[in-house]
Amino acid sequence: MQKMAELLGLRDKCGEGTSGAPALAGSCLADNRLNLDVYPDGCRRFLQLFKEQQGDVVQVEFLRLSSNDCLLDTTLGSLPHLKHLKSLVLKGGHARDEFGSYQHGSLTSLPPDFGNLRCLTHLDLSFNRLSTLPSCVLHLPSLRVLLVSHNSLVTLPEDFGCLSKLTFFSAMKNQLKDLPQSIGELSMLQDLDLSENALELLPQEVGNLHNCTELDLSGNRLSSIPDSLANLKSLRRLHLHSNLLVTVPASLASLPNLSRLDLQNNCLRAIPAEIQALPFVHVRGNPLGETEPSPQAGNCKASAAVVIHSCISSGSFTVTSEGCRVVLACGIHFYFPPGAASDPLRIYFRSLTPDPQWVKLRHHDVLLSRVLELQPHGVQFQQEVQIWMPYISPQTPHQHEVVVRTFSGQSWSDLRTRVKGKRKSKKCVAHCCVLHFSWFLVVSRLVQNECRVPAEGTLLFSTVDPNIKVVFPPGVTKEPRSVKLQVLPVSAEEIEEITANAGCRASPLLYLSQDSTVDFLKPVRIQLPLPPGVTGLNLDRSRLRILHGDLEGQTWNDITSEVVLEFTHLYAVFEVTHFSWYWLWYTTKNYIGGIAKKVYERLRLYQVNFIALQRKKDPEQVLLQCVPKHKVDPVLKKLQDRYRGPEPSDMVEMFEGEQFFAAFERGISIDMDRPDCVDGRLLFIFYSHLKNMKEIYVTSPVDRKGQAVKGQVSFYRGAVPDSIPEDASRRRKGPDSLWLATLPIKLPQLKPRWDENPGPLYGFSFPPLNLGNAETGYLTQANLLSIARRVGADWQSIGLNLGLTYQQIERIGYNNREDLNKQILDMLFSWAQQNLEDPDCVSKLITAMKESGRQDIADEVEAIIELGRQKYSESIRRVGLEQQSSTEDSAIAMM
């Protein structure tokens, strides 16, 4: 209450308080209704009423507030006291910018105790900045009407269906890419508006909305709709215009109450006769009756040959002048249009682990895929080749975008990219077109807005925050130049947490760059929004600082005295002649450069935990993983059935692309010949969205026949990346600063090893085995014995995935009944004998292990093969031989 009084007093000092204000505020309260969104200072009036007439205000049932009000955050804390509230409107759009466009409200979340509004039946959060639906909304038991249109929602919660009383839901004008299956549990829903989103697929469960009378799916990216829509017997109006529909189910014609079906502006070439006969169907804007066009760039449904490639990490294929479509086992697709290659061309591919020494990420970039290398490098195609690369969907807000990045041999550049999500999967696909091959990867970067600046001048604004604008006046340049703009929003909560100073506020970070080294001829005008909670009415100009940062964010200079600052109610405007980082701060501190540097550094750090788990059935199999803090609980829950181990380590901070090592200590050791082993330590590279996980087999030189070994695994920082801030680099140096965490590992009493006795094992006598080929190295009898030790009761599913018949599996089980070890050995060596002559058998073994859920064994086999490849290459170099130019030899070496 004291804070509220201070805020009210501050407003009065700025000239907004008048002697008539209390009476005017009181007049706003009409019976049980309080409509304050029509006043520019509605939140101030509410706070005043809540202070002076709290007994009356807590009885209010209908409340309207503008989310454009600068005191909204303070007001939200009081709303859960209104226990009788039935209707709450917190809409934006009550203010316009200088160009006349409606401004979205400042609402990004709701307090958790909003879920205590047990009587609330109507909630309107439209025209705001919500990127996720506040979790407290799902705890409103009486909610019937929910409006979240004109926000930035990308997805809905998985348990959205728990709003069982919902009858009306509008999420128009968002960025929804998919819908949760639980939406089908909204059995009372009558009106559903999901228009103007990015939906590509609908779950079948939409057909369970039996009371739905109006469904609006217009303005999305739907190419088809589920047949289950025919179950919506109450449906009267179905809006599907402005999508990408190529077909519609004829069963829609059987809906008994349907009175409007809008199919305008789609890609329909034919419509079922039953639907076309309906008098209320609208089909204008479709290519009805037109023939399918010939394959063009962008159309992957070409009539060219389709090649399905089974190799996991490397291989080759041939492209002819007829073109083809190639699908790799790792999910990468290619489309070579006819005429792309004039002569038959052998293409080689490799999937590589990213190495931070040459995969240089920019500030605030997030790596989303492995590196794809395509050879031959530099070959020019006659037509653009299309590439689809799967990637892990980033947990990033709307200020990031996904792009494919390519390496020319000297520098990285971003390609024009389209993205597409996959239903019921976190994996998405990035699509690009190229005329030559090199290295490719997928990254998430800050949204980049770009324009060409002519001599006449122009305007550039941010799509992340349209309030950020850059105005180039006429005569600003002689020759046209390209300018790029990126914005990184920073919340007040982040600033307060990092600085431990509630008085500090900061605007979004603005980064400007250009393709010219020459400064502009005239000053460029920059508009930045004032920091949260600061307006032109309560502004203390002595506390405002304009900071200019260098390209690496190492130095932040206060340039407030060097520029002319102008202010409006919401913005600060200043002029510059050269580009870099710009940041607006509001603080009582005199020296802010060091604080800004600290905040900028922390914005690039990830909070992570380390886990070390042992397989329950085989404790010598250890899983190590570095997990971002918010993913720890889901990861542990997924692994708990098969693994056990200590609690995760304490939280530490790491940069994207930072190197670290795992060292087994106190009587525990690993195979030193592993390709990822450096001086006895396992090498890891932290990428926040890739799996920083390895499953390895550990041993001990200690005699374990009579006792267990209580060892540990410790994690240490590796080489400090060049691009991290200087202060952070300094903190990482020294003998103690390299240590990150230590977790205990316990090995039980040693079991007899199958490969200790050179004679027959369990009655088996095995002939020498060499699976594979010379270039990759062979899998030998010892390798298979090592693999057999890690296989357990899942041997039957592994055998079936390896291609053994059910009859073979049953016979192996019967012949070796009551002896699991013999069953496993018989299965593996039976398969090996059948595939001795198959040069591709090793990749089939890896695939079978992955399909059986044994990624740990697949990784170990791949590590053996990689080591064999390296040793073979080294032997070739030692004897002075170079790889021949024959395409056949090249193909063998790459497989």
Coordinates of C-alpha atoms in Angstrom, one line a residue, residues 30-362:
A30 CA -21.0 2.3 -10.8
D31 CA -22.7 -0.4 -8.8
N32 CA -20.6 -3.5 -9.4
R33 CA -18.9 -2.3 -12.6
L34 CA -15.7 -0.4 -13.0
N35 CA -14.9 0.8 -16.6
L36 CA -11.5 2.5 -16.5
D37 CA -10.1 1.7 -19.9
V38 CA -11.6 4.9 -21.3
Y39 CA -9.3 7.0 -19.1
P40 CA -5.6 7.5 -20.0
D41 CA -4.8 7.2 -16.3
G42 CA -7.3 4.4 -15.5
C43 CA -4.8 2.3 -13.5
R44 CA -4.0 5.3 -11.3
R45 CA -7.7 5.8 -10.7
F46 CA -8.1 2.2 -9.8
L47 CA -5.1 2.3 -7.3
Q48 CA -6.6 5.4 -5.7
L49 CA -10.0 3.7 -5.4
F50 CA -8.5 0.6 -4.0
K51 CA -6.7 2.7 -1.4
E52 CA -9.6 4.9 -0.4
Q53 CA -12.7 2.6 -1.0
Q54 CA -11.2 -0.9 -0.8
G55 CA -14.4 -2.3 0.8
D56 CA -16.4 -1.3 -2.3
V57 CA -13.8 -2.2 -4.9
V58 CA -13.4 -5.8 -3.7
Q59 CA -17.1 -6.3 -4.5
V60 CA -16.6 -5.3 -8.1
E61 CA -17.8 -8.0 -10.6
F62 CA -16.9 -6.3 -13.9
L63 CA -13.6 -4.5 -14.5
R64 CA -12.0 -3.0 -17.6
L65 CA -8.5 -1.6 -17.7
S66 CA -6.2 -0.5 -20.5
S67 CA -3.0 -2.5 -20.8
N68 CA -1.4 0.5 -22.5
D69 CA -1.4 2.1 -19.0
C70 CA 2.1 2.5 -17.6
L71 CA 0.9 1.6 -14.1
L72 CA -0.6 -1.8 -15.2
D73 CA 2.1 -3.9 -13.6
T74 CA 1.5 -2.3 -10.2
T75 CA -2.3 -2.7 -10.6
L76 CA -2.1 -6.4 -11.5
G77 CA -0.9 -7.1 -7.9
S78 CA -4.2 -5.8 -6.5
L79 CA -6.6 -7.6 -8.8
P80 CA -6.6 -11.1 -7.1
H81 CA -8.2 -9.4 -4.1
L82 CA -11.4 -8.9 -6.2
K83 CA -12.8 -12.3 -5.2
H84 CA -16.2 -11.6 -6.8
L85 CA -14.8 -10.6 -10.2
K86 CA -16.8 -12.2 -13.1
S87 CA -15.5 -10.3 -16.1
L88 CA -12.0 -8.8 -16.5
V89 CA -10.8 -6.9 -19.6
L90 CA -7.1 -6.1 -19.9
K91 CA -6.9 -5.1 -23.5
G92 CA -4.3 -3.0 -25.4
G93 CA -5.0 -1.0 -28.5
H94 CA -6.2 2.1 -26.7
A95 CA -3.2 4.1 -27.9
R96 CA -1.8 4.9 -31.3
D97 CA 1.7 5.6 -32.5
E98 CA 2.8 8.5 -34.6
F99 CA 1.8 6.7 -37.7
G100 CA -1.7 6.0 -36.4
S101 CA -1.3 2.3 -35.8
Y102 CA -2.8 0.7 -32.7
Q103 CA -0.2 0.0 -30.0
H104 CA -0.2 -3.4 -28.3
G105 CA -0.4 -3.3 -24.5
S106 CA 2.5 -4.1 -22.2
L107 CA 1.0 -7.2 -20.7
T108 CA 3.4 -10.2 -21.0
S109 CA 2.2 -12.3 -18.0
L110 CA -0.2 -12.5 -15.1
P111 CA 0.6 -13.0 -11.4
P112 CA 0.3 -16.7 -10.3
D113 CA -2.5 -15.9 -7.8
F114 CA -4.8 -14.8 -10.6
G115 CA -5.9 -18.4 -10.4
N116 CA -7.7 -17.6 -7.2
L117 CA -10.4 -15.6 -9.0
R118 CA -12.8 -18.5 -8.7
C119 CA -15.8 -16.5 -10.0
L120 CA -14.2 -15.2 -13.2
T121 CA -16.1 -16.3 -16.3
H122 CA -14.9 -13.8 -18.9
L123 CA -11.3 -12.8 -19.5
D124 CA -10.1 -10.6 -22.4
L125 CA -6.3 -10.3 -22.8
S126 CA -6.3 -9.1 -26.5
F127 CA -3.8 -6.7 -28.1
N128 CA -1.0 -7.5 -25.7
R129 CA 2.5 -9.1 -25.9
L130 CA 1.8 -12.6 -24.6
S131 CA 4.2 -15.2 -26.0
T132 CA 2.8 -18.0 -23.8
L133 CA -0.6 -18.3 -22.2
P134 CA -0.1 -17.5 -18.4
S135 CA -0.3 -20.8 -16.5
C136 CA -2.7 -19.2 -13.9
V137 CA -5.4 -19.0 -16.6
L138 CA -5.7 -22.8 -16.5
H139 CA -6.6 -22.6 -12.8
L140 CA -9.7 -20.5 -13.4
P141 CA -12.5 -23.1 -12.8
S142 CA -15.4 -20.9 -13.9
L143 CA -13.9 -19.5 -17.1
R144 CA -16.3 -19.6 -20.0
V145 CA -15.0 -16.9 -22.4
L146 CA -11.3 -16.4 -23.2
L147 CA -9.9 -13.9 -25.7
V148 CA -6.2 -13.7 -26.4
S149 CA -6.3 -12.4 -30.0
H150 CA -3.6 -10.1 -31.4
N151 CA -0.8 -11.5 -29.2
S152 CA 2.4 -13.5 -30.0
L153 CA 1.3 -17.0 -28.9
V154 CA 3.3 -19.7 -30.6
T155 CA 1.6 -22.6 -28.9
L156 CA -1.0 -23.5 -26.3
P157 CA -0.4 -25.5 -23.1
E158 CA -0.6 -29.2 -23.4
D159 CA -3.3 -29.3 -20.6
F160 CA -5.3 -26.5 -22.3
G161 CA -8.3 -28.9 -22.3
C162 CA -8.6 -28.6 -18.5
L163 CA -10.7 -25.4 -19.1
S164 CA -13.8 -27.7 -19.2
K165 CA -16.4 -24.9 -19.0
L166 CA -15.0 -22.9 -21.9
T167 CA -17.7 -21.9 -24.5
F168 CA -15.9 -19.2 -26.4
F169 CA -12.2 -19.0 -27.3
S170 CA -10.5 -16.6 -29.7
A171 CA -6.8 -16.7 -30.5
M172 CA -7.0 -14.7 -33.7
K173 CA -3.9 -13.0 -35.0
N174 CA -1.2 -14.9 -33.1
Q175 CA 1.6 -17.2 -34.3
L176 CA 0.2 -20.6 -33.3
K177 CA 1.9 -23.4 -35.2
D178 CA 0.1 -26.4 -33.7
L179 CA -2.7 -27.2 -31.3
P180 CA -2.5 -29.5 -28.2
Q181 CA -4.4 -32.8 -28.4
S182 CA -6.3 -31.8 -25.3
I183 CA -8.2 -29.2 -27.2
G184 CA -10.7 -32.0 -27.9
E185 CA -11.6 -32.1 -24.2
L186 CA -13.3 -28.7 -24.4
S187 CA -16.7 -30.4 -24.7
M188 CA -18.7 -27.3 -24.0
L189 CA -16.9 -25.1 -26.6
Q190 CA -19.3 -23.4 -29.0
D191 CA -17.2 -20.8 -30.8
L192 CA -13.5 -21.3 -31.7
D193 CA -11.6 -18.6 -33.6
L194 CA -8.0 -19.5 -34.6
S195 CA -7.9 -17.4 -37.7
E196 CA -4.7 -15.6 -39.0
N197 CA -2.2 -17.9 -37.3
A198 CA 0.5 -20.3 -38.7
L199 CA -1.3 -23.6 -38.3
E200 CA -0.2 -26.3 -40.7
L201 CA -1.9 -29.3 -39.2
L202 CA -4.9 -29.9 -37.0
P203 CA -5.1 -32.8 -34.4
Q204 CA -7.8 -35.4 -35.0
E205 CA -9.1 -34.5 -31.6
V206 CA -10.7 -31.3 -33.0
G207 CA -13.5 -33.6 -34.1
N208 CA -14.5 -34.1 -30.4
L209 CA -15.9 -30.6 -30.1
H210 CA -19.4 -31.8 -30.4
N211 CA -21.0 -28.6 -29.3
C212 CA -19.0 -26.3 -31.6
T213 CA -21.3 -24.1 -33.8
E214 CA -18.7 -21.8 -35.4
L215 CA -15.1 -22.7 -36.3
D216 CA -12.8 -20.1 -37.9
L217 CA -9.5 -21.5 -39.3
S218 CA -9.1 -18.9 -42.0
G219 CA -5.7 -17.3 -42.8
N220 CA -3.5 -20.2 -41.8
R221 CA -1.2 -22.6 -43.7
L222 CA -3.4 -25.7 -43.7
S223 CA -3.0 -28.0 -46.7
S224 CA -5.6 -30.5 -45.4
I225 CA -8.1 -30.9 -42.6
P226 CA -8.9 -34.1 -40.6
D227 CA -11.8 -36.2 -41.5
S228 CA -12.9 -36.0 -37.9
L229 CA -14.4 -32.6 -38.6
A230 CA -17.4 -34.5 -39.9
N231 CA -18.2 -35.4 -36.3
L232 CA -19.1 -31.8 -35.5
K233 CA -22.8 -32.3 -35.8
S234 CA -23.6 -28.9 -34.2
L235 CA -21.4 -26.9 -36.6
R236 CA -23.1 -24.1 -38.5
R237 CA -20.3 -22.0 -39.9
L238 CA -16.9 -23.3 -41.0
H239 CA -14.4 -20.7 -42.2
L240 CA -11.4 -22.2 -44.2
H241 CA -10.6 -19.4 -46.6
S242 CA -7.1 -18.1 -47.3
N243 CA -5.3 -21.4 -46.5
L244 CA -3.3 -23.8 -48.7
L245 CA -5.9 -26.5 -49.0
V246 CA -5.5 -29.0 -51.8
T247 CA -8.3 -31.3 -50.7
V248 CA -11.3 -31.3 -48.4
P249 CA -13.1 -34.4 -47.1
A250 CA -16.5 -35.1 -48.8
S251 CA -17.9 -36.0 -45.4
L252 CA -18.3 -32.3 -44.6
A253 CA -21.4 -32.3 -46.8
S254 CA -23.1 -34.6 -44.2
L255 CA -23.0 -32.0 -41.4
P256 CA -26.7 -31.6 -40.6
N257 CA -26.6 -27.9 -39.4
L258 CA -23.9 -26.5 -41.6
S259 CA -25.1 -23.2 -43.2
R260 CA -21.8 -21.6 -44.4
L261 CA -18.7 -23.3 -45.7
D262 CA -16.0 -20.8 -46.9
L263 CA -13.3 -22.4 -49.0
Q264 CA -12.2 -19.2 -50.9
N265 CA -8.6 -18.5 -51.8
N266 CA -7.1 -21.9 -51.4
C267 CA -5.3 -24.3 -53.8
L268 CA -8.2 -26.6 -54.6
R269 CA -8.2 -28.0 -58.1
A270 CA -11.1 -30.3 -57.5
I271 CA -13.9 -30.3 -54.9
P272 CA -16.0 -33.4 -54.1
A273 CA -19.4 -33.2 -55.9
E274 CA -21.3 -33.5 -52.6
I275 CA -19.7 -30.3 -51.4
Q276 CA -19.9 -28.4 -54.7
A277 CA -23.6 -29.0 -54.7
L278 CA -24.2 -27.3 -51.4
P279 CA -25.9 -23.8 -51.9
F280 CA -23.9 -22.2 -49.0
V281 CA -20.3 -23.2 -50.1
H282 CA -18.0 -20.4 -51.3
V283 CA -15.1 -21.4 -53.6
R284 CA -14.0 -18.2 -55.3
G285 CA -10.2 -17.8 -55.7
N286 CA -9.3 -21.5 -56.2
P287 CA -7.7 -23.0 -59.4
L288 CA -10.6 -25.3 -60.0
G289 CA -10.2 -27.4 -63.1
E290 CA -6.6 -26.4 -63.7
T291 CA -4.0 -29.0 -64.3
E292 CA -1.1 -29.6 -61.9
P293 CA 1.9 -27.4 -63.0
S294 CA 5.2 -29.0 -64.0
P295 CA 7.7 -29.3 -61.1
Q296 CA 9.3 -26.0 -60.4
A297 CA 11.7 -24.8 -57.7
G298 CA 9.7 -24.9 -54.4
N299 CA 7.7 -27.9 -55.4
C300 CA 9.2 -31.0 -53.9
K301 CA 6.6 -33.3 -55.3
A302 CA 8.6 -33.8 -58.5
S303 CA 8.2 -36.8 -60.8
A304 CA 12.0 -37.4 -60.6
A305 CA 13.4 -40.5 -59.0
V306 CA 13.3 -40.8 -55.3
V307 CA 16.5 -42.1 -53.6
I308 CA 16.2 -43.4 -50.0
H309 CA 19.6 -43.5 -48.4
S310 CA 20.3 -45.7 -45.4
C311 CA 23.6 -44.3 -44.3
I312 CA 23.6 -42.5 -41.0
S313 CA 26.5 -40.1 -40.9
S314 CA 28.2 -40.2 -44.3
G315 CA 27.7 -41.6 -47.8
S316 CA 27.3 -40.7 -51.4
F317 CA 24.8 -40.8 -54.2
T318 CA 24.7 -39.9 -57.9
V319 CA 22.6 -37.1 -59.5
T320 CA 21.9 -37.2 -63.3
S321 CA 20.4 -34.6 -65.6
E322 CA 17.0 -36.1 -65.0
G323 CA 17.1 -34.8 -61.4
C324 CA 16.1 -36.7 -58.3
R325 CA 14.8 -36.4 -54.7
V326 CA 17.1 -37.8 -52.0
V327 CA 16.0 -38.7 -48.5
L328 CA 18.8 -39.5 -45.9
A329 CA 18.3 -41.6 -42.9
C330 CA 19.0 -38.6 -40.6
G331 CA 16.0 -36.8 -42.0
I332 CA 17.8 -34.5 -44.5
H333 CA 16.0 -34.1 -47.9
F334 CA 17.4 -32.9 -51.2
Y335 CA 15.6 -32.0 -54.4
F336 CA 17.6 -31.8 -57.6
P337 CA 15.4 -30.4 -60.4
P338 CA 15.9 -31.7 -63.9
G339 CA 18.8 -30.0 -65.5
A340 CA 20.5 -29.0 -62.2
A341 CA 23.5 -31.2 -63.2
S342 CA 24.3 -31.5 -66.9
D343 CA 26.3 -34.7 -66.4
P344 CA 26.1 -37.5 -63.8
L345 CA 27.6 -36.1 -60.6
R346 CA 28.6 -38.1 -57.5
I347 CA 27.5 -36.2 -54.3
Y348 CA 29.2 -37.0 -51.0
F349 CA 27.7 -36.1 -47.6
R350 CA 28.8 -36.1 -44.0
S351 CA 27.1 -35.2 -40.8
L352 CA 29.7 -33.6 -38.5
T353 CA 29.8 -32.7 -34.8
P354 CA 30.1 -28.9 -34.7
D355 CA 33.6 -27.7 -33.7
P356 CA 33.6 -24.2 -32.1
Q357 CA 37.1 -23.6 -33.6
W358 CA 35.5 -23.1 -37.0
V359 CA 31.7 -23.0 -36.3
K360 CA 31.7 -19.4 -35.1
L361 CA 28.4 -18.4 -33.6
R362 CA 27.5 -14.7 -33.3

